[in-house]
XYZ file of C-alpha atoms in Angstrom:
660
model
C 24.887 4.623 -19.439
C 25.989 0.840 -19.257
C 24.124 -1.453 -17.051
C 25.440 -2.557 -13.720
C 27.256 0.602 -12.929
C 25.241 2.160 -10.307
C 22.302 4.868 -10.102
C 22.229 7.844 -12.157
C 23.227 11.008 -10.181
C 19.661 12.541 -10.721
C 18.029 9.817 -9.382
C 19.964 9.586 -6.445
C 19.686 13.240 -5.701
C 15.513 12.904 -6.181
C 15.418 9.873 -3.667
C 17.655 12.154 -1.306
C 15.098 14.768 -1.592
C 11.918 13.529 -1.666
C 11.937 9.631 -2.309
C 10.155 9.985 -5.648
C 11.427 9.476 -9.087
C 12.944 12.585 -10.959
C 10.571 15.127 -12.143
C 11.946 14.592 -15.521
C 11.096 10.946 -15.510
C 7.851 10.528 -13.132
C 6.005 7.138 -12.392
C 2.600 6.391 -13.429
C 0.328 7.409 -10.633
C -1.262 3.901 -10.409
C 2.337 2.285 -10.300
C 4.677 4.611 -8.231
C 7.160 1.647 -7.950
C 6.738 0.056 -11.376
C 9.966 -1.278 -13.267
C 10.960 0.493 -16.397
C 12.799 -1.296 -19.210
C 14.657 0.205 -22.390
C 13.038 -2.752 -24.528
C 9.254 -3.228 -25.313
C 7.579 -5.899 -27.143
C 5.881 -4.843 -30.572
C 2.055 -5.639 -30.697
C 1.306 -9.341 -31.078
C -0.518 -8.810 -34.405
C 1.957 -11.294 -36.159
C -0.170 -14.078 -38.214
C 2.619 -16.895 -36.601
C 1.573 -16.417 -33.315
C 2.862 -14.205 -30.416
C 6.680 -13.305 -30.132
C 8.545 -15.995 -27.910
C 9.427 -15.192 -24.462
C 12.490 -12.536 -24.173
C 15.564 -13.946 -23.045
C 16.672 -13.363 -19.395
C 18.651 -10.341 -19.126
C 19.680 -8.051 -16.452
C 17.247 -5.548 -15.204
C 17.971 -1.798 -16.653
C 19.588 0.888 -14.521
C 16.453 2.947 -15.342
C 14.670 1.047 -13.006
C 12.986 3.611 -10.405
C 14.410 4.068 -7.218
C 12.665 2.950 -4.512
C 11.647 5.000 -1.173
C 13.313 4.901 2.099
C 10.766 2.349 3.712
C 11.094 -0.146 0.923
C 14.868 -0.239 1.748
C 14.487 -0.681 5.247
C 12.361 -3.600 4.602
C 14.727 -5.112 1.681
C 18.330 -4.262 3.386
C 19.683 -6.884 5.989
C 18.213 -10.336 7.148
C 14.670 -10.654 8.116
C 13.957 -11.768 11.584
C 11.148 -13.978 12.975
C 10.620 -13.998 16.583
C 9.028 -16.900 18.734
C 7.007 -16.441 21.533
C 7.433 -18.930 24.463
C 5.090 -18.969 27.716
C 2.430 -20.784 29.483
C -0.979 -19.384 28.611
C -2.068 -15.782 30.010
C 1.672 -14.841 30.634
C 1.436 -11.741 28.395
C 2.945 -13.092 25.319
C -0.094 -11.554 22.876
C 0.642 -8.591 24.875
C 4.260 -8.288 24.071
C 3.363 -9.182 20.583
C 1.293 -6.456 20.291
C 3.642 -3.751 21.663
C 6.227 -4.899 19.164
C 4.102 -5.009 16.489
C 3.052 -1.466 17.134
C 6.666 -0.311 17.804
C 8.578 -2.002 14.832
C 5.352 -0.844 12.064
C 5.595 2.628 13.554
C 9.592 2.622 12.782
C 9.060 1.701 9.272
C 9.304 -2.094 9.538
C 6.510 -4.506 7.893
C 5.661 -6.739 11.007
C 2.836 -9.029 11.429
C 1.881 -11.685 14.028
C 0.773 -15.129 13.037
C -1.075 -16.902 15.499
C -0.998 -20.527 15.899
C -4.063 -20.569 18.041
C -6.028 -19.077 15.123
C -4.989 -21.551 12.726
C -6.242 -24.153 15.192
C -9.604 -22.446 15.605
C -9.896 -22.118 11.685
C -9.041 -26.069 11.144
C -11.372 -27.217 13.841
C -14.358 -24.830 12.079
C -13.661 -26.449 8.731
C -13.724 -29.541 10.151
C -16.839 -29.486 12.406
C -20.374 -30.140 11.255
C -22.978 -27.410 11.702
C -23.447 -26.975 15.674
C -26.332 -27.919 17.618
C -28.340 -25.572 19.745
C -26.227 -23.743 22.232
C -25.360 -25.465 25.637
C -27.521 -24.816 28.769
C -25.907 -25.191 32.084
C -28.036 -25.477 35.159
C -29.465 -22.380 36.787
C -27.390 -20.791 38.895
C -28.558 -19.214 42.576
C -30.635 -15.961 42.060
C -27.895 -13.536 43.464
C -25.011 -14.900 41.540
C -27.081 -15.114 38.279
C -28.180 -11.339 38.895
C -24.622 -10.658 39.346
C -23.312 -12.177 36.383
C -25.977 -10.725 34.233
C -25.386 -7.235 35.401
C -21.514 -7.694 34.701
C -21.906 -9.323 31.345
C -23.438 -6.223 29.812
C -20.039 -3.771 30.720
C -17.695 -6.234 29.250
C -16.380 -5.660 25.569
C -14.553 -8.270 23.798
C -11.640 -6.758 22.361
C -10.887 -7.715 18.745
C -14.018 -10.466 18.344
C -15.194 -8.790 15.353
C -12.602 -9.902 13.537
C -12.821 -13.579 11.786
C -10.043 -16.094 12.580
C -7.106 -15.923 11.192
C -3.426 -16.812 11.760
C -2.129 -13.657 10.271
C -2.124 -9.600 10.547
C -1.161 -9.597 14.369
C -4.562 -11.473 15.504
C -3.916 -13.344 18.697
C -6.079 -15.215 21.588
C -6.800 -12.016 23.418
C -7.214 -9.376 20.772
C -6.341 -8.221 17.339
C -3.611 -5.869 16.269
C -5.289 -5.417 12.972
C -8.667 -3.637 14.340
C -10.355 -0.434 13.871
C -7.971 2.069 14.943
C -10.441 4.922 14.849
C -13.264 3.196 17.098
C -11.781 2.548 20.517
C -13.706 1.591 23.627
C -14.488 4.215 26.154
C -12.890 3.537 29.837
C -15.080 1.650 32.083
C -14.779 1.298 35.865
C -16.866 -1.631 35.646
C -14.983 -4.982 36.617
C -15.171 -7.915 34.363
C -16.938 -11.386 34.615
C -13.751 -12.927 35.237
C -12.933 -10.524 37.851
C -16.395 -11.432 39.647
C -15.618 -14.794 39.290
C -12.293 -14.736 40.980
C -13.385 -12.566 43.898
C -16.925 -13.850 44.462
C -17.380 -17.362 43.410
C -14.585 -19.398 45.502
C -14.448 -22.854 44.088
C -16.206 -22.142 41.198
C -13.270 -23.986 39.019
C -12.800 -26.713 41.082
C -15.327 -29.000 39.412
C -14.583 -31.627 36.970
C -13.547 -30.627 33.358
C -15.962 -31.437 30.735
C -15.211 -35.030 29.297
C -13.505 -34.618 25.991
C -14.668 -36.384 22.538
C -12.293 -39.167 20.949
C -11.120 -36.683 18.530
C -8.839 -33.818 19.199
C -11.138 -31.638 17.129
C -13.901 -31.482 19.078
C -17.601 -31.080 17.777
C -19.060 -29.116 20.453
C -22.079 -27.061 20.798
C -22.277 -23.263 19.720
C -20.542 -20.797 22.169
C -18.087 -23.399 23.400
C -14.501 -23.628 22.659
C -13.647 -26.141 19.829
C -10.841 -27.527 21.867
C -11.384 -28.129 25.663
C -8.482 -28.554 28.151
C -8.064 -32.450 27.147
C -6.955 -31.325 23.500
C -4.072 -29.914 25.280
C -2.960 -32.599 27.848
C 0.703 -33.607 26.888
C -0.838 -37.349 27.275
C -3.116 -36.939 24.247
C -0.832 -37.936 21.464
C -3.180 -37.126 18.695
C -3.901 -34.002 20.062
C -0.061 -33.363 20.360
C 0.515 -34.338 16.755
C -2.085 -31.875 15.706
C -0.413 -29.211 17.398
C 3.077 -29.680 16.240
C 1.816 -29.738 12.672
C 0.085 -26.392 13.225
C 3.108 -24.793 14.567
C 5.203 -25.758 11.770
C 2.415 -25.098 9.037
C 2.201 -21.529 10.755
C 6.070 -21.347 10.420
C 5.851 -22.105 6.767
C 3.125 -19.429 6.334
C 5.671 -16.959 7.742
C 8.475 -17.969 5.471
C 6.326 -17.519 2.405
C 5.113 -13.976 3.923
C 8.895 -12.743 4.142
C 9.941 -14.102 0.793
C 7.117 -13.027 -1.446
C 4.912 -10.776 0.651
C 7.114 -7.748 1.686
C 7.401 -8.853 5.465
C 10.444 -7.785 7.498
C 9.749 -9.094 10.936
C 7.372 -12.128 11.639
C 6.129 -13.105 15.138
C 5.286 -16.990 15.596
C 2.737 -16.560 18.470
C 2.287 -19.627 20.153
C 3.156 -21.397 23.741
C 6.364 -22.913 21.906
C 6.948 -24.491 25.828
C 9.185 -27.601 24.921
C 12.538 -27.900 24.107
C 11.302 -30.440 21.011
C 8.815 -27.823 19.709
C 11.357 -25.104 19.623
C 14.009 -27.146 17.856
C 11.969 -28.304 15.338
C 11.009 -24.824 14.501
C 14.607 -23.710 14.720
C 15.659 -26.577 12.587
C 13.059 -25.580 9.786
C 14.002 -22.230 9.951
C 17.503 -22.822 9.401
C 17.029 -24.075 5.953
C 16.061 -20.648 5.076
C 18.971 -18.195 4.029
C 18.684 -14.636 5.226
C 16.219 -15.009 7.980
C 17.167 -14.988 11.584
C 15.653 -16.494 14.743
C 14.985 -15.110 18.234
C 13.115 -16.451 21.028
C 11.028 -14.164 23.561
C 10.019 -16.162 26.769
C 7.412 -14.707 28.685
C 7.365 -15.396 32.461
C 4.719 -14.177 35.022
C 4.719 -14.937 38.761
C 2.898 -12.058 39.945
C -0.602 -13.051 40.889
C -2.208 -9.580 40.083
C -0.616 -9.547 36.750
C -2.085 -13.057 36.325
C -5.664 -12.239 37.258
C -5.418 -9.423 34.871
C -4.153 -11.627 31.842
C -6.962 -14.297 32.772
C -9.573 -11.743 32.385
C -8.368 -10.859 29.231
C -8.036 -14.555 28.172
C -11.598 -15.071 28.653
C -12.859 -12.525 26.694
C -10.825 -14.055 23.451
C -12.052 -16.286 20.568
C -11.754 -19.427 22.546
C -14.257 -18.371 25.422
C -16.099 -15.283 24.401
C -19.356 -16.863 24.095
C -18.727 -19.815 26.616
C -20.795 -19.640 30.186
C -18.095 -17.860 32.568
C -17.812 -20.832 35.044
C -17.283 -23.255 32.466
C -14.774 -20.859 30.783
C -12.752 -20.612 33.959
C -12.570 -24.195 34.568
C -11.622 -24.926 31.578
C -9.097 -22.672 31.156
C -7.306 -23.333 34.553
C -7.292 -27.136 33.329
C -5.749 -26.171 29.854
C -2.985 -24.229 31.971
C -2.479 -27.064 34.294
C -1.904 -29.171 31.176
C 0.511 -27.029 29.875
C 2.353 -26.821 32.913
C 2.895 -30.622 32.676
C 4.948 -30.610 29.797
C 6.339 -26.965 29.914
C 10.134 -26.511 29.666
C 11.873 -22.879 30.330
C 14.426 -22.216 27.649
C 17.633 -23.906 29.251
C 21.460 -23.687 29.335
C 21.261 -26.923 27.281
C 19.596 -24.726 24.492
C 21.818 -21.938 25.033
C 24.940 -24.428 24.489
C 23.630 -26.995 21.949
C 21.295 -24.653 19.903
C 23.037 -21.538 19.802
C 19.911 -20.102 20.910
C 18.896 -16.394 21.059
C 16.421 -15.248 23.484
C 15.256 -12.856 25.863
C 13.408 -13.721 28.786
C 10.782 -11.146 30.378
C 9.886 -11.794 33.879
C 6.903 -10.120 35.390
C 6.134 -7.915 32.595
C 9.817 -6.473 32.258
C 10.602 -6.360 35.815
C 13.582 -8.705 35.122
C 14.961 -9.045 31.562
C 17.719 -11.636 30.745
C 19.149 -11.270 27.114
C 21.358 -14.012 25.563
C 23.171 -14.340 22.380
C 21.337 -11.444 20.748
C 22.657 -9.625 17.715
C 21.822 -7.320 15.296
C 19.928 -4.215 14.725
C 16.660 -5.681 14.874
C 17.222 -7.861 17.828
C 18.656 -4.947 19.862
C 15.976 -2.635 19.010
C 13.473 -5.445 20.622
C 15.809 -5.700 23.573
C 15.969 -1.929 24.201
C 12.037 -1.313 23.802
C 10.882 -4.378 25.841
C 13.217 -2.977 28.727
C 11.089 -0.132 28.890
C 7.820 -2.011 29.297
C 5.509 -1.795 32.166
C 1.598 -2.075 32.816
C 1.097 0.753 35.426
C -1.515 3.046 34.738
C -0.688 6.239 33.598
C -2.320 9.413 31.221
C -0.737 11.197 28.213
C -2.069 14.343 26.958
C -1.388 15.330 23.567
C -2.075 18.672 21.946
C -0.963 21.342 19.460
C 0.026 24.768 20.239
C -2.675 27.563 20.359
C -3.309 29.359 17.220
C -0.108 31.189 15.892
C 0.161 34.226 13.763
C 1.394 31.681 10.677
C -1.891 29.681 11.261
C -3.535 32.822 10.935
C -2.041 33.535 7.649
C -1.516 30.066 6.050
C 2.521 29.942 6.461
C 4.610 26.733 7.569
C 7.436 26.638 9.865
C 9.204 29.710 11.290
C 8.598 30.418 15.040
C 5.625 33.124 15.332
C 3.854 33.989 18.539
C 0.078 33.076 19.540
C -2.395 34.949 18.320
C -4.898 36.328 20.889
C -7.250 33.501 20.247
C -4.246 31.035 20.613
C -3.563 32.815 23.870
C -7.209 32.255 24.994
C -6.696 28.669 24.405
C -3.260 28.666 26.534
C -5.394 30.206 29.344
C -8.361 27.487 28.980
C -5.575 24.589 28.870
C -3.970 25.916 32.020
C -7.383 25.674 34.030
C -8.256 22.489 32.573
C -4.770 20.727 33.408
C -4.951 22.253 36.813
C -8.406 20.565 37.547
C -7.438 17.582 36.235
C -4.050 17.096 37.534
C -3.862 19.524 40.528
C 0.031 19.960 41.808
C -1.313 19.157 45.644
C -4.512 17.948 46.273
C -5.837 16.350 49.516
C -9.446 14.654 49.714
C -11.664 16.790 51.979
C -12.509 13.531 54.063
C -8.785 12.571 54.412
C -7.585 16.161 55.668
C -10.698 16.281 58.407
C -9.971 12.870 59.673
C -6.179 13.486 59.601
C -5.022 16.957 60.418
C -1.487 16.492 59.785
C -2.189 15.947 56.042
C -3.148 19.523 55.849
C -0.839 21.575 53.684
C -0.331 25.286 54.527
C 1.148 26.014 51.286
C 0.920 24.415 47.787
C 3.394 21.258 47.391
C 4.964 20.300 44.520
C 5.501 16.927 44.165
C 9.099 15.807 42.212
C 8.653 13.667 39.105
C 10.662 10.291 39.293
C 11.006 10.648 35.270
C 13.495 13.166 33.980
C 14.224 14.097 30.576
C 17.070 16.205 31.392
C 18.915 15.094 28.741
C 16.443 15.816 25.851
C 15.969 19.339 27.083
C 17.398 22.074 24.893
C 17.762 24.163 26.960
C 17.258 23.119 30.387
C 15.129 25.037 32.516
C 15.961 26.073 36.090
C 14.758 23.710 38.649
C 11.837 24.468 40.988
C 11.547 24.287 44.673
C 10.048 20.708 45.786
C 9.152 18.903 48.875
C 7.698 15.665 49.605
C 3.904 14.914 50.290
C 3.012 12.524 53.004
C 1.858 9.353 51.472
C -1.332 7.605 52.628
C -3.658 5.080 50.927
C -6.443 6.894 52.126
C -6.112 9.815 49.589
C -5.861 7.966 46.494
C -8.608 8.303 44.251
C -9.687 7.819 40.670
C -12.450 10.474 40.486
C -11.227 11.938 37.247
C -10.734 10.323 33.889
C -7.271 9.818 33.098
C -5.778 10.555 36.682
C -5.122 7.303 38.403
C -3.628 9.430 41.651
C -4.569 13.384 41.728
C -1.234 13.536 43.670
C 0.748 12.142 40.650
C 3.161 14.558 39.060
C 2.720 15.804 35.841
C 5.389 16.401 33.385
C 4.930 19.088 30.483
C 6.884 18.850 27.271
C 7.007 21.440 24.653
C 9.174 22.035 21.779
C 11.717 24.746 21.660
C 9.444 27.028 19.238
C 7.683 29.752 21.200
C 4.251 29.055 20.150
C 4.273 25.673 22.075
C 6.064 27.093 25.518
C 3.368 30.269 25.186
C 0.645 27.561 25.461
C 1.984 26.639 28.893
C 3.624 29.663 30.014
C 1.025 30.181 32.679
C 1.704 26.387 34.022
C 5.273 26.949 34.179
C 5.267 30.852 35.522
C 3.043 29.460 38.552
C 5.903 27.077 39.601
C 3.430 24.042 39.973
C 4.503 22.104 37.090
C 7.845 21.052 35.627
C 7.968 22.074 32.209
C 10.828 21.089 29.759
C 11.384 22.376 26.454
C 12.441 19.427 23.679
C 13.861 19.941 20.674
C 12.886 16.314 19.544
C 9.297 18.082 19.375
C 9.897 20.705 17.069
C 7.647 20.706 14.028
C 8.974 18.897 10.835
C 11.476 21.465 9.192
C 10.688 22.593 5.628
C 13.888 23.611 4.074
C 13.590 26.547 1.573
C 9.900 26.390 1.968
C 9.921 27.727 5.280
C 7.887 30.827 6.112
C 5.850 30.076 2.983
C 2.123 29.665 2.085
C 1.505 26.522 0.033
C 0.478 28.300 -2.542
C 3.683 30.417 -2.714
C 5.385 26.860 -2.587
C 3.352 25.810 -5.640
C 4.045 28.803 -7.513
C 7.818 29.151 -6.501
C 8.698 25.363 -6.472
C 6.001 23.411 -8.617
C 8.169 20.117 -8.852
C 8.435 20.082 -5.368
C 4.832 20.907 -4.694
C 3.835 17.754 -7.100
C 6.467 15.707 -5.502
C 4.815 16.152 -1.995
C 1.457 15.296 -3.483
C 2.378 12.233 -4.641
C 4.427 10.603 -1.675
C 3.687 12.681 1.532
C 5.232 10.393 3.867
C 8.538 9.906 2.425
C 8.938 13.192 0.705
C 11.822 15.366 2.060
C 11.869 19.045 1.971
C 14.591 20.583 0.079
C 17.452 22.771 1.416
C 19.800 22.237 4.288
C 17.957 20.316 7.309
C 14.999 19.630 5.245
C 12.751 16.940 6.535
C 10.218 13.969 5.724
C 7.720 12.280 7.875
C 10.204 9.323 8.109
C 12.601 11.607 9.503
C 10.349 12.740 12.073
C 9.731 9.580 12.967
C 13.372 8.794 13.501
C 13.708 11.690 15.552
C 10.792 10.838 18.033
C 11.985 7.354 18.672
C 13.751 8.814 21.890
C 10.403 10.373 23.183
C 8.354 7.369 22.310
C 10.999 4.984 24.344
C 10.718 7.783 27.103
C 6.834 7.561 27.226
C 7.106 3.686 27.293
C 9.263 3.911 30.232
C 7.485 6.804 32.280
C 5.171 5.889 34.856
C 4.103 9.259 35.646
C 1.340 11.233 33.616
C 2.603 13.848 30.888
C 1.265 16.767 28.859
C 2.736 17.016 25.315
C 2.329 20.563 23.656
C 4.036 19.976 20.331
C 2.791 20.465 16.398
C 0.624 19.141 13.554
C 3.297 16.787 12.141
C 4.772 15.537 15.377
C 1.205 15.196 16.986
C 0.195 13.196 13.842
C 3.015 10.746 14.587
C 2.670 10.375 18.163
C -1.178 9.471 17.805
C -0.434 7.095 15.058
C 1.894 5.091 17.534
C -0.270 4.819 20.320
C -3.533 4.304 18.229
C -2.039 2.171 15.673
C -2.654 4.184 12.436
C -0.894 2.647 9.376
C 2.104 4.768 8.329
C 0.337 5.328 4.920
C -2.371 7.030 6.838
C -0.355 8.899 9.132
C 0.048 12.166 6.765
C -3.414 12.682 6.179
C -4.511 12.297 10.138
C -6.852 15.046 10.927
C -5.409 16.865 13.950
C -7.074 20.385 14.026
C -6.019 23.254 16.539
C -7.237 23.807 19.983
C -8.025 20.009 20.372
C -6.931 17.813 23.255
C -6.198 14.079 23.288
C -6.276 12.261 26.342
C -4.653 8.670 26.054
C -4.557 5.834 28.456
C -2.302 3.121 27.559
C -3.742 -0.335 27.604
C -2.640 -3.786 26.523
C -4.727 -3.977 23.342
C -3.277 0.093 22.484
C -4.741 2.987 24.013
C -8.508 4.092 25.289
C -8.931 7.903 23.727
C -11.109 10.621 24.745
C -11.161 13.863 22.646
C -11.654 17.408 23.811
C -12.179 20.634 21.776
C -11.959 24.236 22.961
C -14.912 26.348 22.903
C -14.319 29.667 22.230
C -17.891 30.940 23.192
C -17.239 29.585 26.925
C -13.551 29.301 27.049
C -14.093 25.701 28.037
C -13.441 22.196 26.951
C -16.054 20.008 25.666
C -15.863 16.362 25.461
C -16.265 15.640 21.976
C -16.197 11.469 21.579
C -13.331 8.569 21.697
C -12.416 8.407 18.062
C -9.939 10.244 16.023
């Protein structure tokens, strides 16, 4: 076959089925995507020196095909997202959400944080630090208060070294450990205590700056105080503009040579001049598009939470709390002096494409947003909110196929699986009672007492996703009173909150929650998107039977489990399951109520990978055993996790840790 006339049919068939090479021409294990050519250089044993370099030639048609994920990252234009906004307005939160969603969707995405580059530069320019700064002693009551609270604060992402890449930011790191997560804590942070207890603590003078914008300060104190960010500080402005452009150069290099698809420029980018400079630089590159996301926040409660997170970031994590608060507020005031929101002038003159997020998604403005990636970002961000809720995830109880080692099919539960279902129903009723009033509330207000169980309707509906829809259950409203709101149970912000229950359409998942549905206490929906991966011609077989009957398919799956697609009509790969679950993820992001999802091994791996941030390459080997219940509480940095395991000796659930 001559060069340049397409890919052989056998290779096309191979990539359609499993994303790997044809069994007759497999790639070497150590280089699955290596290029192959018809010509080879002979050994260089000539006495007159090595052979001259071969003339440039077109690539051979025998080059191995790329898998679907490589194609997704190479086809179409690449994208740079520029964040815009004042400090503590949720920019890093938006960055982390986008990185998690786009990476899970198969797009190579990374955050490049200008603040990290600034800290690296400051560290390299600074001499060894003197002893730590000592503040004057505070009154005993306040000192005791702070010492008690400091021990309960965890600095998210503080263990990672400063870097401008890999999703790191001022407040947390998206590249942190995915398997070790902080336990949920009811303790209030130092920043919260400062805001509520130390009135006027940050009205004092800001520390005097050194002449240089790269300050040489004691250990434990930020390398740049608020004066560095003053718009009247010409030298500081010059350094910050230089760092922003250098970070963009790093982004372009990564997109060109590092296999990147989406890069996020995480900085304030708060002036028209800065944004135009960045846009002019990027427009010199072909095949790279730009989009700006401006985060605006006027909600004081959200701002207070963001400030607490900011004071745990790398600029302030080792700084005395009172000094950190004063400096941060002064820094923000300096930014506000020069801050320019994205304006109509930029819309008209610069042909700017942008999204404005106001108060964490309560209001969204999109202008001149075109393209698949940009549209995905808009649609995803429209679902964003910060209200607390709990997501419970589990596989079905043991099925007859689990006991016999077969895959696929639609088998019923075993007796052990039904015991798990009974224990799960009891656990859920205790954790999320459908109608619960505190004893003190009913005693003080007899009108709140209920003569019959009351079912709360859920404001979140997935009727459009249900296959088939279940009959509606009678509902009635419960009186709303702040006096009965509690947080006594982990994962229950409000015991009166409704709990949605989703299962697949396969009987083993529905049988796992059948007791909860038959009682009429909960709204159970059967959703086809949650079905197990379909194994095509390998359905209803054991892995030993597959290896014996289809050895080439078995070997192909072992080589590339993520992109391998089972042969036969309807056969799926992990990548196909990701695409199938995209509406589920969007719905989970949108929902503001608690939910229990009972599903299957591959689907559970995929969902956990999204919420915990497991890399796609590790997803197919993630351990998700039967009879294990995962409790997730979404947080700005990802999700808190608590894991429970069914104990067949007691028919109860035992808490077994907070790691995968």
